[in-house]
Amino acid sequence: PVPWIPIVTVADRPEATWQYGTVQRASFGDVRTWSGLIVPVDQTMTFDRFRLNIIDPASSVSFLGPAHAAKAVAAACSHGSLTWQDILSRTQRYDADWTAEVRRGILSFEEHHVPGDDPVPPVEPGFDPLSPFRIWDAETRQASLEPGRLGLVIFNLKEQRIIQVQNSYSDLQRQGRGRIRLNGRPTPALYHYRLPEDWAILP
């Protein structure tokens, strides 16, 4: 783990970008504060996040999500979603704030990295793998295989498979329930799901 270090100023570390206060969604250059101390975030990992990849017959996307996000996407799969856009339309009902964040990230990525005709152009400099992105070249494919701290889960809508490449939180089940979030916080309201028989969860 990255050791705790005393608080410093930007003048002490001009190459760093500091963010004061508690960090809930960490990214490159962020820091966490606790009792007057700060710690730089490990640039290869993120705090309490899954990396979730959705593959549909036409395209693929990759993004980070909190612990409950993997179950929300699994629930969306149970309703016959055929595309990643369908998935987000369904997860909107479970966690509107997180879903909106993912949508904004993908739209922003497409604005700066729009694929054209073959051959597909490479990703432009400045690509941030901690933000949502489309998967279409070697660099984005490699980034999509880097797990978050909670793991990496791939949802293949075409093959109807959920592949838990790495899951250090809680194994996904064929049926279950989750709490609906409002303004990012859990509410007493629950959603329920059951995957159809032709869906597989691996391993």
Tab-separated table of N, CA, C and O in Angstrom, residues 75-133:
chain	number	residue	atom	x	y	z
A	75	ALA	N	-28.603	-7.165	-13.401
A	75	ALA	CA	-30.061	-7.029	-13.400
A	75	ALA	C	-30.556	-6.502	-14.739
A	75	ALA	O	-31.587	-6.941	-15.254
A	76	ALA	N	-29.814	-5.555	-15.310
A	76	ALA	CA	-30.195	-5.018	-16.626
A	76	ALA	C	-30.132	-6.107	-17.690
A	76	ALA	O	-30.969	-6.141	-18.605
A	77	CYS	N	-29.152	-7.006	-17.580
A	77	CYS	CA	-29.050	-8.114	-18.537
A	77	CYS	C	-30.273	-9.021	-18.456
A	77	CYS	O	-30.701	-9.591	-19.470
A	78	SER	N	-30.838	-9.161	-17.281
A	78	SER	CA	-31.981	-10.061	-17.101
A	78	SER	C	-33.234	-9.569	-17.810
A	78	SER	O	-34.192	-10.325	-17.970
A	79	HIS	N	-33.232	-8.306	-18.231
A	79	HIS	CA	-34.416	-7.738	-18.889
A	79	HIS	C	-34.283	-7.716	-20.406
A	79	HIS	O	-35.002	-6.971	-21.084
A	80	GLY	N	-33.381	-8.509	-20.946
A	80	GLY	CA	-33.271	-8.641	-22.391
A	80	GLY	C	-32.539	-7.517	-23.077
A	80	GLY	O	-32.766	-7.273	-24.270
A	81	SER	N	-31.654	-6.832	-22.381
A	81	SER	CA	-30.885	-5.745	-22.996
A	81	SER	C	-30.006	-6.304	-24.113
A	81	SER	O	-29.303	-7.302	-23.923
A	82	LEU	N	-30.019	-5.631	-25.265
A	82	LEU	CA	-29.266	-6.097	-26.427
A	82	LEU	C	-28.026	-5.258	-26.713
A	82	LEU	O	-27.133	-5.707	-27.429
A	83	THR	N	-27.976	-4.034	-26.179
A	83	THR	CA	-26.857	-3.131	-26.423
A	83	THR	C	-26.424	-2.493	-25.110
A	83	THR	O	-27.161	-2.523	-24.118
A	84	TRP	N	-25.227	-1.880	-25.131
A	84	TRP	CA	-24.797	-1.192	-23.909
A	84	TRP	C	-25.700	-0.007	-23.608
A	84	TRP	O	-25.895	0.349	-22.447
A	85	GLN	N	-26.297	0.587	-24.659
A	85	GLN	CA	-27.250	1.674	-24.413
A	85	GLN	C	-28.488	1.155	-23.672
A	85	GLN	O	-29.027	1.838	-22.788
A	86	ASP	N	-28.938	-0.069	-24.026
A	86	ASP	CA	-30.059	-0.676	-23.307
A	86	ASP	C	-29.709	-0.896	-21.837
A	86	ASP	O	-30.544	-0.676	-20.947
A	87	ILE	N	-28.473	-1.344	-21.598
A	87	ILE	CA	-28.034	-1.574	-20.227
A	87	ILE	C	-28.135	-0.291	-19.409
A	87	ILE	O	-28.664	-0.273	-18.289
A	88	LEU	N	-27.623	0.802	-19.961
A	88	LEU	CA	-27.638	2.064	-19.222
A	88	LEU	C	-29.062	2.595	-19.049
A	88	LEU	O	-29.359	3.252	-18.044
A	89	SER	N	-29.923	2.326	-19.997
A	89	SER	CA	-31.318	2.738	-19.843
A	89	SER	C	-31.965	2.032	-18.655
A	89	SER	O	-32.802	2.602	-17.942
A	90	ARG	N	-31.572	0.779	-18.438
A	90	ARG	CA	-32.124	0.032	-17.317
A	90	ARG	C	-31.458	0.411	-15.994
A	90	ARG	O	-32.143	0.596	-14.980
A	91	THR	N	-30.119	0.549	-15.973
A	91	THR	CA	-29.452	0.913	-14.715
A	91	THR	C	-29.830	2.327	-14.264
A	91	THR	O	-29.691	2.653	-13.085
A	92	GLN	N	-30.335	3.131	-15.198
A	92	GLN	CA	-30.840	4.460	-14.844
A	92	GLN	C	-31.897	4.352	-13.748
A	92	GLN	O	-32.009	5.229	-12.881
A	93	ARG	N	-32.652	3.263	-13.758
A	93	ARG	CA	-33.713	3.082	-12.769
A	93	ARG	C	-33.156	2.703	-11.399
A	93	ARG	O	-33.831	2.877	-10.386
A	94	TYR	N	-31.949	2.162	-11.389
A	94	TYR	CA	-31.365	1.689	-10.137
A	94	TYR	C	-30.433	2.717	-9.501
A	94	TYR	O	-30.362	2.800	-8.268
A	95	ASP	N	-29.702	3.442	-10.335
A	95	ASP	CA	-28.766	4.459	-9.829
A	95	ASP	C	-28.600	5.512	-10.913
A	95	ASP	O	-27.710	5.411	-11.769
A	96	ALA	N	-29.454	6.506	-10.883
A	96	ALA	CA	-29.491	7.509	-11.945
A	96	ALA	C	-28.210	8.336	-12.000
A	96	ALA	O	-27.716	8.655	-13.093
A	97	ASP	N	-27.662	8.686	-10.855
A	97	ASP	CA	-26.471	9.542	-10.840
A	97	ASP	C	-25.273	8.839	-11.458
A	97	ASP	O	-24.559	9.404	-12.282
A	98	TRP	N	-25.029	7.609	-11.036
A	98	TRP	CA	-23.888	6.872	-11.592
A	98	TRP	C	-24.063	6.622	-13.082
A	98	TRP	O	-23.136	6.783	-13.866
A	99	THR	N	-25.280	6.247	-13.490
A	99	THR	CA	-25.535	6.000	-14.912
A	99	THR	C	-25.303	7.261	-15.734
A	99	THR	O	-24.710	7.210	-16.820
A	100	ALA	N	-25.758	8.404	-15.234
A	100	ALA	CA	-25.553	9.664	-15.950
A	100	ALA	C	-24.061	9.978	-16.082
A	100	ALA	O	-23.606	10.481	-17.116
A	101	GLU	N	-23.301	9.654	-15.057
A	101	GLU	CA	-21.856	9.879	-15.087
A	101	GLU	C	-21.207	9.030	-16.175
A	101	GLU	O	-20.333	9.502	-16.910
A	102	VAL	N	-21.630	7.777	-16.285
A	102	VAL	CA	-21.094	6.893	-17.322
A	102	VAL	C	-21.463	7.407	-18.705
A	102	VAL	O	-20.628	7.458	-19.617
A	103	ARG	N	-22.713	7.802	-18.892
A	103	ARG	CA	-23.142	8.311	-20.195
A	103	ARG	C	-22.344	9.550	-20.604
A	103	ARG	O	-21.924	9.674	-21.755
A	104	ARG	N	-22.174	10.465	-19.664
A	104	ARG	CA	-21.407	11.674	-19.969
A	104	ARG	C	-19.975	11.319	-20.367
A	104	ARG	O	-19.403	11.910	-21.296
A	105	GLY	N	-19.403	10.364	-19.666
A	105	GLY	CA	-18.034	9.979	-19.968
A	105	GLY	C	-17.893	9.382	-21.351
A	105	GLY	O	-16.941	9.693	-22.081
A	106	ILE	N	-18.821	8.523	-21.739
A	106	ILE	CA	-18.755	7.914	-23.072
A	106	ILE	C	-18.968	8.962	-24.156
A	106	ILE	O	-18.276	8.978	-25.178
A	107	LEU	N	-19.926	9.868	-23.944
A	107	LEU	CA	-20.151	10.941	-24.920
A	107	LEU	C	-18.923	11.816	-25.061
A	107	LEU	O	-18.536	12.198	-26.177
A	108	SER	N	-18.278	12.140	-23.949
A	108	SER	CA	-17.069	12.954	-23.996
A	108	SER	C	-15.965	12.232	-24.753
A	108	SER	O	-15.242	12.836	-25.560
A	109	PHE	N	-15.826	10.930	-24.495
A	109	PHE	CA	-14.806	10.151	-25.201
A	109	PHE	C	-15.074	10.166	-26.708
A	109	PHE	O	-14.157	10.345	-27.518
A	110	GLU	N	-16.331	9.976	-27.088
A	110	GLU	CA	-16.663	9.934	-28.516
A	110	GLU	C	-16.431	11.284	-29.188
A	110	GLU	O	-16.081	11.338	-30.372
A	111	GLU	N	-16.617	12.357	-28.446
A	111	GLU	CA	-16.364	13.681	-29.024
A	111	GLU	C	-14.898	13.885	-29.375
A	111	GLU	O	-14.570	14.577	-30.337
A	112	HIS	N	-14.008	13.287	-28.591
A	112	HIS	CA	-12.574	13.490	-28.787
A	112	HIS	C	-11.899	12.348	-29.538
A	112	HIS	O	-10.799	12.505	-30.057
A	113	HIS	N	-12.552	11.197	-29.576
A	113	HIS	CA	-11.940	10.028	-30.201
A	113	HIS	C	-12.980	9.333	-31.079
A	113	HIS	O	-13.351	8.193	-30.830
A	114	VAL	N	-13.475	10.000	-32.075
A	114	VAL	CA	-14.537	9.441	-32.918
A	114	VAL	C	-13.918	8.520	-33.959
A	114	VAL	O	-13.107	8.964	-34.776
A	115	PRO	N	-14.285	7.239	-33.964
A	115	PRO	CA	-13.746	6.339	-34.981
A	115	PRO	C	-14.339	6.647	-36.348
A	115	PRO	O	-15.529	6.931	-36.465
A	116	GLY	N	-13.505	6.589	-37.367
A	116	GLY	CA	-13.977	6.832	-38.727
A	116	GLY	C	-13.980	5.550	-39.527
A	116	GLY	O	-14.132	4.455	-38.999
A	117	ASP	N	-13.803	5.685	-40.833
A	117	ASP	CA	-13.758	4.510	-41.686
A	117	ASP	C	-12.461	3.740	-41.432
A	117	ASP	O	-11.500	4.247	-40.879
A	118	ASP	N	-12.445	2.489	-41.876
A	118	ASP	CA	-11.215	1.698	-41.753
A	118	ASP	C	-10.076	2.364	-42.517
A	118	ASP	O	-10.291	2.934	-43.582
A	119	PRO	N	-8.831	2.289	-42.012
A	119	PRO	CA	-8.504	1.693	-40.728
A	119	PRO	C	-8.896	2.604	-39.566
A	119	PRO	O	-8.869	3.814	-39.689
A	120	VAL	N	-9.253	2.007	-38.447
A	120	VAL	CA	-9.682	2.775	-37.281
A	120	VAL	C	-8.509	3.591	-36.754
A	120	VAL	O	-7.423	3.066	-36.545
A	121	PRO	N	-8.696	4.901	-36.534
A	121	PRO	CA	-7.592	5.724	-36.037
A	121	PRO	C	-7.256	5.376	-34.598
A	121	PRO	O	-8.123	4.959	-33.830
A	122	PRO	N	-6.015	5.504	-34.193
A	122	PRO	CA	-5.653	5.234	-32.796
A	122	PRO	C	-6.221	6.294	-31.878
A	122	PRO	O	-6.624	7.370	-32.310
A	123	VAL	N	-6.267	5.965	-30.600
A	123	VAL	CA	-6.750	6.915	-29.601
A	123	VAL	C	-5.806	8.107	-29.551
A	123	VAL	O	-4.592	7.969	-29.625
A	124	GLU	N	-6.376	9.306	-29.427
A	124	GLU	CA	-5.572	10.514	-29.360
A	124	GLU	C	-4.806	10.578	-28.046
A	124	GLU	O	-5.181	9.949	-27.065
A	125	PRO	N	-3.705	11.343	-28.016
A	125	PRO	CA	-2.979	11.520	-26.758
A	125	PRO	C	-3.882	12.115	-25.680
A	125	PRO	O	-4.800	12.876	-25.966
A	126	GLY	N	-3.637	11.726	-24.444
A	126	GLY	CA	-4.446	12.234	-23.343
A	126	GLY	C	-5.586	11.327	-22.958
A	126	GLY	O	-6.399	11.674	-22.104
A	127	PHE	N	-5.679	10.139	-23.532
A	127	PHE	CA	-6.706	9.172	-23.188
A	127	PHE	C	-6.609	8.806	-21.710
A	127	PHE	O	-5.553	8.446	-21.204
A	128	ASP	N	-7.730	8.918	-20.986
A	128	ASP	CA	-7.773	8.643	-19.547
A	128	ASP	C	-8.534	7.340	-19.312
A	128	ASP	O	-9.757	7.299	-19.438
A	129	PRO	N	-7.843	6.257	-18.960
A	129	PRO	CA	-8.525	4.974	-18.773
A	129	PRO	C	-9.418	4.913	-17.550
A	129	PRO	O	-10.158	3.950	-17.374
A	130	LEU	N	-9.376	5.945	-16.685
A	130	LEU	CA	-10.262	5.960	-15.524
A	130	LEU	C	-11.629	6.559	-15.843
A	130	LEU	O	-12.544	6.491	-15.031
A	131	SER	N	-11.765	7.135	-17.018
A	131	SER	CA	-13.052	7.646	-17.488
A	131	SER	C	-13.675	6.617	-18.421
A	131	SER	O	-12.970	5.796	-19.012
A	132	PRO	N	-14.995	6.617	-18.577
A	132	PRO	CA	-15.633	5.678	-19.497
A	132	PRO	C	-15.107	5.853	-20.919
A	132	PRO	O	-14.813	6.969	-21.347
A	133	PHE	N	-15.009	4.750	-21.660
A	133	PHE	CA	-14.494	4.835	-23.032
A	133	PHE	C	-15.032	3.701	-23.890
A	133	PHE	O	-15.495	2.675	-23.383
